[in-house]
Amino acid sequence: MLKRLSKDIKKLNTKKKTTIKDIANVLNISAAAVSKALHDDSRISKKTKKAVKQVAKNLNYQPNHLASALRKGKSNLVGVIVPRTNSNFFSSVIQNIEEVLNKEGYNIIITQSNESFKKECDSIDTLLFTQVDGIIASMANETIDLEYYEKVKAKGIPLILFDRGENDLNVDYIGINDYDSSHIIVKHLVNQGCKRIAHIGGYKRTRIFNNRIRGYIDALKKHNLPLDKELLIESSLTIEDGRNKMAQLLKLQNRPDAVYIASDYAALGALQLLNEQNIKVPEEIALVGFGDEPFTAMVTPSLSSINQHSAEIGKQAALTFLSYTKKKSIKQTLNKIILDAELVVRESSNSIQ
Amino acid sequence: MLKRLSKDIKKLNTKKKTTIKDIANVLNISAAAVSKALHDDSRISKKTKKAVKQVAKNLNYQPNHLASALRKGKSNLVGVIVPRTNSNFFSSVIQNIEEVLNKEGYNIIITQSNESFKKECDSIDTLLFTQVDGIIASMANETIDLEYYEKVKAKGIPLILFDRGENDLNVDYIGINDYDSSHIIVKHLVNQGCKRIAHIGGYKRTRIFNNRIRGYIDALKKHNLPLDKELLIESSLTIEDGRNKMAQLLKLQNRPDAVYIASDYAALGALQLLNEQNIKVPEEIALVGFGDEPFTAMVTPSLSSINQHSAEIGKQAALTFLSYTKKKSIKQTLNKIILDAELVVRESSNSIQ
DNA sequence: TGTATATGGTTAAACGATTAAGCAAAACTA
DNA sequence: TAGTTTTGCTTAATCGTTTAACCATATACA
């Protein structure tokens, strides 16, 4: 009796969130009925449903997501791990993932690894701790050890990789055809009359960059151009490093007449150096970047680049995750979606204007 | 009996996650004791604690975050809303928020409003639905109606705003001194000998941009410069619009000799146009941007800009949130943290080199 | 020796929503 | 009219963790 009283007092003091129980009390029905009514269960009469929804609105009822998640064993949360968010590619991918998943009642948790392996492992732990229903990730440059991702797989949580991540994990992957992209670029440059085409590529250990390098090498061969090792450089692909590696190329006795750079950011650094040194682009040296970041259209001269279809990658990644939620058994299979990339030709590689 | 059997079979089939109950069973103690042991409760002996932790490790126990969140009434999740993530400022703020909060056991959910009011409202709903313990936000350009934020306040969920968001909501705010920043910039330009200083500003309705505009006007007055309405332009501050508004300024009979632009992105657009038209920066027109994005140091000529202390803003925002978690009663008070901004002088406004 | 105080737990009730199982009343069927 | 089906709910268990309240035993103290 006393207990009940203190409880009632408590109810008066604290603006408690309304629960289905509160609704049930008002209508003198069971909480179960309320739950069912809110979910349009066929076993509840239209009249009751209407009443329940009305009261829910009046009391400003907000379902307790934690409770239903606990009961149902799923959180409706999807974790997204990206190397960084401040590139247009990743933020666009994220935006599209969010758009698709929100419609299906999922929310996303974004974490950035900042290209750090350790931070990436922490992110995975964090996401698992938060009981996400799935993880969509693009790996950090540093990541070679896949143990943490195996952990996710072992838990039976759907894992989808995009862009960075094609590897031996045997999980779904969405990305563009990096090997072909290199072919398209080299062919374009050859058509422009270039004969000494350099490549400032990413780290070979990262599969996508390795594919671009392989594509570059094979494309040279295809066009009967010799492979000059001085013209093939590994880079971290930041703006600064693009600048540095371009400086390295300029020091060569026999300079390249074109440079294909595996990232727009590095290409921007390279372009700035060329501009400063009054080296004419594309006349003296043609330039092609990768990623089609918005600024490529805005710099002078504008940068040719590869459109990675970030929106489509995001959508496909989300849809791939959703396909698992509809299956009964979660058996991860290697399911690669490889999109064709598209070369956007701009001033930096277009001499026939 | 049959029921119990089927349950046991189920246990064999599905790799069920281990719970505190499983640990309790192994050690023949109660689940409550396990819970307490894991939380280093003083009423549990060292011996038991040690045993519990050992078994937990062996069984690869991962606490069910949803269950504890439900029970404790808090999710240990903090929502972060930003206009977009693909600017260095916001991604740096986010990174620092995350760093501080992770240490205290909080995770963050990032959502981007894409400068859309509607998307921002959706984000708020989403975050409330996910039962976040707090929201740290920077408002979209569009946002004038504060009803949704009032909703957050009404629910008693700590709300902290940064950068965009100084307004009448009466909640904590962390930002830089925009008014003073304008003064610093104008003073610097005057010192460089500039006499006709233009300002491409943001939308007046957004308080921070309005403060920059007010600062600009007052600073002109202070230095006995006339205010020419033609030289004060409102802009969306994108790269494209920076270009357009600069074109507008170039059309004037009496061109400015300096332009102070309220965003580095717009400043970049302006700079590109000037470069294309071979207008010398800073000799003919000096340029100062805002935000100190990394690319300002990389463009030619490098752009002078205002350092907004993104890292510090992120840290302070996180710490402000944490201060609420330690208080008993959540009484939101207007608590502004205004950081002094810092002008980084680069080539675009430095004629005395 | 009897009482007080630690010590080291246990029990059981929550948190809020979901859901399998049950059950009464109404409606239909033959 | 008896039996079956449908309708529309209720009951009670459950998700995994936390925590207030309780209890037994050991130790301390006078």
JSON list of N, CA and C (backbone and C1' of nucleotides) in Angstrom, two decimals, chain A residues 19-20 32 35-36 39 61 63-64 67-68 71, chain C residues 13-24:
[
{"chain": "A", "resi": 19, "resn": "THR", "atom": "N", "xyz": [4.40, 4.73, -21.71]},
{"chain": "A", "resi": 19, "resn": "THR", "atom": "CA", "xyz": [4.67, 3.40, -22.23]},
{"chain": "A", "resi": 19, "resn": "THR", "atom": "C", "xyz": [3.36, 2.79, -22.71]},
{"chain": "A", "resi": 20, "resn": "ILE", "atom": "N", "xyz": [3.46, 1.63, -23.30]},
{"chain": "A", "resi": 20, "resn": "ILE", "atom": "CA", "xyz": [2.22, 1.00, -23.75]},
{"chain": "A", "resi": 20, "resn": "ILE", "atom": "C", "xyz": [1.30, 0.70, -22.56]},
{"chain": "A", "resi": 32, "resn": "ALA", "atom": "N", "xyz": [-0.53, -5.93, -24.00]},
{"chain": "A", "resi": 32, "resn": "ALA", "atom": "CA", "xyz": [-0.32, -6.74, -25.20]},
{"chain": "A", "resi": 32, "resn": "ALA", "atom": "C", "xyz": [-1.22, -6.27, -26.33]},
{"chain": "A", "resi": 35, "resn": "SER", "atom": "N", "xyz": [0.21, -3.16, -27.83]},
{"chain": "A", "resi": 35, "resn": "SER", "atom": "CA", "xyz": [1.34, -3.46, -28.70]},
{"chain": "A", "resi": 35, "resn": "SER", "atom": "C", "xyz": [0.85, -3.96, -30.05]},
{"chain": "A", "resi": 36, "resn": "LYS", "atom": "N", "xyz": [-0.10, -4.87, -29.99]},
{"chain": "A", "resi": 36, "resn": "LYS", "atom": "CA", "xyz": [-0.62, -5.42, -31.24]},
{"chain": "A", "resi": 36, "resn": "LYS", "atom": "C", "xyz": [-1.34, -4.36, -32.07]},
{"chain": "A", "resi": 39, "resn": "HIS", "atom": "N", "xyz": [0.87, -2.29, -33.98]},
{"chain": "A", "resi": 39, "resn": "HIS", "atom": "CA", "xyz": [1.50, -2.99, -35.10]},
{"chain": "A", "resi": 39, "resn": "HIS", "atom": "C", "xyz": [0.48, -3.51, -36.10]},
{"chain": "A", "resi": 61, "resn": "TYR", "atom": "N", "xyz": [3.16, 9.30, -27.06]},
{"chain": "A", "resi": 61, "resn": "TYR", "atom": "CA", "xyz": [3.88, 8.04, -26.88]},
{"chain": "A", "resi": 61, "resn": "TYR", "atom": "C", "xyz": [5.00, 7.88, -27.88]},
{"chain": "A", "resi": 63, "resn": "PRO", "atom": "N", "xyz": [7.76, 4.88, -28.80]},
{"chain": "A", "resi": 63, "resn": "PRO", "atom": "CA", "xyz": [8.14, 3.51, -28.45]},
{"chain": "A", "resi": 63, "resn": "PRO", "atom": "C", "xyz": [9.56, 3.45, -27.90]},
{"chain": "A", "resi": 64, "resn": "ASN", "atom": "N", "xyz": [9.76, 2.64, -26.92]},
{"chain": "A", "resi": 64, "resn": "ASN", "atom": "CA", "xyz": [11.10, 2.46, -26.38]},
{"chain": "A", "resi": 64, "resn": "ASN", "atom": "C", "xyz": [11.84, 1.45, -27.25]},
{"chain": "A", "resi": 67, "resn": "ALA", "atom": "N", "xyz": [13.76, -1.51, -25.57]},
{"chain": "A", "resi": 67, "resn": "ALA", "atom": "CA", "xyz": [12.97, -2.64, -25.10]},
{"chain": "A", "resi": 67, "resn": "ALA", "atom": "C", "xyz": [12.61, -3.57, -26.25]},
{"chain": "A", "resi": 68, "resn": "SER", "atom": "N", "xyz": [12.15, -2.99, -27.33]},
{"chain": "A", "resi": 68, "resn": "SER", "atom": "CA", "xyz": [11.75, -3.85, -28.44]},
{"chain": "A", "resi": 68, "resn": "SER", "atom": "C", "xyz": [12.98, -4.50, -29.07]},
{"chain": "A", "resi": 71, "resn": "ARG", "atom": "N", "xyz": [13.91, -7.42, -26.87]},
{"chain": "A", "resi": 71, "resn": "ARG", "atom": "CA", "xyz": [12.97, -8.52, -27.01]},
{"chain": "A", "resi": 71, "resn": "ARG", "atom": "C", "xyz": [13.13, -9.23, -28.37]},
{"chain": "C", "resi": 13, "resn": "DA", "atom": "P", "xyz": [8.86, -11.10, -7.12]},
{"chain": "C", "resi": 13, "resn": "DA", "atom": "O5'", "xyz": [8.77, -9.55, -7.47]},
{"chain": "C", "resi": 13, "resn": "DA", "atom": "C5'", "xyz": [9.31, -8.60, -6.54]},
{"chain": "C", "resi": 13, "resn": "DA", "atom": "C4'", "xyz": [9.98, -7.48, -7.30]},
{"chain": "C", "resi": 13, "resn": "DA", "atom": "C3'", "xyz": [9.19, -6.98, -8.50]},
{"chain": "C", "resi": 13, "resn": "DA", "atom": "O3'", "xyz": [9.19, -5.57, -8.46]},
{"chain": "C", "resi": 13, "resn": "DA", "atom": "C1'", "xyz": [11.38, -7.47, -9.14]},
{"chain": "C", "resi": 14, "resn": "DA", "atom": "P", "xyz": [8.08, -4.76, -9.24]},
{"chain": "C", "resi": 14, "resn": "DA", "atom": "O5'", "xyz": [8.58, -4.86, -10.75]},
{"chain": "C", "resi": 14, "resn": "DA", "atom": "C5'", "xyz": [8.69, -3.67, -11.48]},
{"chain": "C", "resi": 14, "resn": "DA", "atom": "C4'", "xyz": [10.16, -3.30, -11.62]},
{"chain": "C", "resi": 14, "resn": "DA", "atom": "C3'", "xyz": [10.45, -2.77, -13.01]},
{"chain": "C", "resi": 14, "resn": "DA", "atom": "O3'", "xyz": [10.44, -1.37, -12.97]},
{"chain": "C", "resi": 14, "resn": "DA", "atom": "C1'", "xyz": [12.10, -4.39, -12.30]},
{"chain": "C", "resi": 15, "resn": "DC", "atom": "P", "xyz": [9.47, -0.59, -13.94]},
{"chain": "C", "resi": 15, "resn": "DC", "atom": "O5'", "xyz": [10.41, 0.16, -14.96]},
{"chain": "C", "resi": 15, "resn": "DC", "atom": "C5'", "xyz": [11.81, 0.22, -14.85]},
{"chain": "C", "resi": 15, "resn": "DC", "atom": "C4'", "xyz": [12.46, -0.07, -16.17]},
{"chain": "C", "resi": 15, "resn": "DC", "atom": "C3'", "xyz": [11.50, -0.13, -17.35]},
{"chain": "C", "resi": 15, "resn": "DC", "atom": "O3'", "xyz": [11.46, 1.16, -17.96]},
{"chain": "C", "resi": 15, "resn": "DC", "atom": "C1'", "xyz": [13.15, -1.90, -17.43]},
{"chain": "C", "resi": 16, "resn": "DG", "atom": "P", "xyz": [10.01, 1.84, -18.21]},
{"chain": "C", "resi": 16, "resn": "DG", "atom": "O5'", "xyz": [9.56, 1.15, -19.56]},
{"chain": "C", "resi": 16, "resn": "DG", "atom": "C5'", "xyz": [10.29, 1.41, -20.74]},
{"chain": "C", "resi": 16, "resn": "DG", "atom": "C4'", "xyz": [9.90, 0.40, -21.77]},
{"chain": "C", "resi": 16, "resn": "DG", "atom": "C3'", "xyz": [8.41, 0.38, -22.11]},
{"chain": "C", "resi": 16, "resn": "DG", "atom": "O3'", "xyz": [8.33, 0.65, -23.48]},
{"chain": "C", "resi": 16, "resn": "DG", "atom": "C1'", "xyz": [9.25, -1.82, -21.82]},
{"chain": "C", "resi": 17, "resn": "DA", "atom": "P", "xyz": [6.99, 0.59, -24.30]},
{"chain": "C", "resi": 17, "resn": "DA", "atom": "O5'", "xyz": [7.21, -0.78, -25.08]},
{"chain": "C", "resi": 17, "resn": "DA", "atom": "C5'", "xyz": [8.34, -0.85, -25.93]},
{"chain": "C", "resi": 17, "resn": "DA", "atom": "C4'", "xyz": [8.50, -2.24, -26.47]},
{"chain": "C", "resi": 17, "resn": "DA", "atom": "C3'", "xyz": [7.33, -2.73, -27.32]},
{"chain": "C", "resi": 17, "resn": "DA", "atom": "O3'", "xyz": [7.87, -3.14, -28.55]},
{"chain": "C", "resi": 17, "resn": "DA", "atom": "C1'", "xyz": [7.90, -4.32, -25.63]},
{"chain": "C", "resi": 18, "resn": "DT", "atom": "P", "xyz": [6.92, -3.72, -29.67]},
{"chain": "C", "resi": 18, "resn": "DT", "atom": "O5'", "xyz": [7.00, -5.29, -29.44]},
{"chain": "C", "resi": 18, "resn": "DT", "atom": "C5'", "xyz": [8.25, -5.93, -29.63]},
{"chain": "C", "resi": 18, "resn": "DT", "atom": "C4'", "xyz": [8.10, -7.39, -29.32]},
{"chain": "C", "resi": 18, "resn": "DT", "atom": "C3'", "xyz": [7.08, -8.15, -30.18]},
{"chain": "C", "resi": 18, "resn": "DT", "atom": "O3'", "xyz": [7.78, -9.24, -30.74]},
{"chain": "C", "resi": 18, "resn": "DT", "atom": "C1'", "xyz": [6.79, -8.65, -27.89]},
{"chain": "C", "resi": 19, "resn": "DT", "atom": "P", "xyz": [7.20, -10.04, -31.95]},
{"chain": "C", "resi": 19, "resn": "DT", "atom": "O5'", "xyz": [6.58, -11.34, -31.24]},
{"chain": "C", "resi": 19, "resn": "DT", "atom": "C5'", "xyz": [7.41, -12.11, -30.38]},
{"chain": "C", "resi": 19, "resn": "DT", "atom": "C4'", "xyz": [6.57, -13.20, -29.75]},
{"chain": "C", "resi": 19, "resn": "DT", "atom": "C3'", "xyz": [5.42, -13.72, -30.63]},
{"chain": "C", "resi": 19, "resn": "DT", "atom": "O3'", "xyz": [5.33, -15.11, -30.44]},
{"chain": "C", "resi": 19, "resn": "DT", "atom": "C1'", "xyz": [4.58, -13.03, -28.58]},
{"chain": "C", "resi": 20, "resn": "DA", "atom": "P", "xyz": [5.14, -16.03, -31.68]},
{"chain": "C", "resi": 20, "resn": "DA", "atom": "O5'", "xyz": [4.93, -17.46, -30.98]},
{"chain": "C", "resi": 20, "resn": "DA", "atom": "C5'", "xyz": [5.86, -17.89, -30.00]},
{"chain": "C", "resi": 20, "resn": "DA", "atom": "C4'", "xyz": [5.11, -18.55, -28.85]},
{"chain": "C", "resi": 20, "resn": "DA", "atom": "C3'", "xyz": [4.01, -19.51, -29.27]},
{"chain": "C", "resi": 20, "resn": "DA", "atom": "O3'", "xyz": [4.06, -20.64, -28.40]},
{"chain": "C", "resi": 20, "resn": "DA", "atom": "C1'", "xyz": [3.08, -17.84, -27.91]},
{"chain": "C", "resi": 21, "resn": "DA", "atom": "P", "xyz": [3.19, -21.91, -28.66]},
{"chain": "C", "resi": 21, "resn": "DA", "atom": "O5'", "xyz": [2.04, -21.77, -27.58]},
{"chain": "C", "resi": 21, "resn": "DA", "atom": "C5'", "xyz": [2.38, -21.47, -26.23]},
{"chain": "C", "resi": 21, "resn": "DA", "atom": "C4'", "xyz": [1.12, -21.19, -25.44]},
{"chain": "C", "resi": 21, "resn": "DA", "atom": "C3'", "xyz": [-0.07, -22.07, -25.82]},
{"chain": "C", "resi": 21, "resn": "DA", "atom": "O3'", "xyz": [-0.65, -22.58, -24.65]},
{"chain": "C", "resi": 21, "resn": "DA", "atom": "C1'", "xyz": [-0.69, -19.80, -25.86]},
{"chain": "C", "resi": 22, "resn": "DG", "atom": "P", "xyz": [-1.85, -23.59, -24.65]},
{"chain": "C", "resi": 22, "resn": "DG", "atom": "O5'", "xyz": [-2.99, -22.72, -23.96]},
{"chain": "C", "resi": 22, "resn": "DG", "atom": "C5'", "xyz": [-2.66, -21.90, -22.83]},
{"chain": "C", "resi": 22, "resn": "DG", "atom": "C4'", "xyz": [-3.81, -20.95, -22.56]},
{"chain": "C", "resi": 22, "resn": "DG", "atom": "C3'", "xyz": [-5.20, -21.60, -22.71]},
{"chain": "C", "resi": 22, "resn": "DG", "atom": "O3'", "xyz": [-5.99, -21.25, -21.59]},
{"chain": "C", "resi": 22, "resn": "DG", "atom": "C1'", "xyz": [-5.09, -19.62, -23.99]},
{"chain": "C", "resi": 23, "resn": "DC", "atom": "P", "xyz": [-7.25, -22.17, -21.24]},
{"chain": "C", "resi": 23, "resn": "DC", "atom": "O5'", "xyz": [-8.42, -21.10, -21.11]},
{"chain": "C", "resi": 23, "resn": "DC", "atom": "C5'", "xyz": [-8.12, -19.73, -20.82]},
{"chain": "C", "resi": 23, "resn": "DC", "atom": "C4'", "xyz": [-9.22, -18.86, -21.39]},
{"chain": "C", "resi": 23, "resn": "DC", "atom": "C3'", "xyz": [-10.55, -19.61, -21.65]},
{"chain": "C", "resi": 23, "resn": "DC", "atom": "O3'", "xyz": [-11.61, -18.81, -21.23]},
{"chain": "C", "resi": 23, "resn": "DC", "atom": "C1'", "xyz": [-9.89, -18.45, -23.56]},
{"chain": "C", "resi": 24, "resn": "DA", "atom": "P", "xyz": [-12.79, -19.51, -20.34]},
{"chain": "C", "resi": 24, "resn": "DA", "atom": "O5'", "xyz": [-14.03, -18.51, -20.51]},
{"chain": "C", "resi": 24, "resn": "DA", "atom": "C5'", "xyz": [-13.90, -17.14, -20.22]},
{"chain": "C", "resi": 24, "resn": "DA", "atom": "C4'", "xyz": [-14.40, -16.32, -21.38]},
{"chain": "C", "resi": 24, "resn": "DA", "atom": "C3'", "xyz": [-15.86, -16.56, -21.79]},
{"chain": "C", "resi": 24, "resn": "DA", "atom": "O3'", "xyz": [-16.56, -15.36, -21.57]},
{"chain": "C", "resi": 24, "resn": "DA", "atom": "C1'", "xyz": [-14.43, -16.41, -23.70]}
]
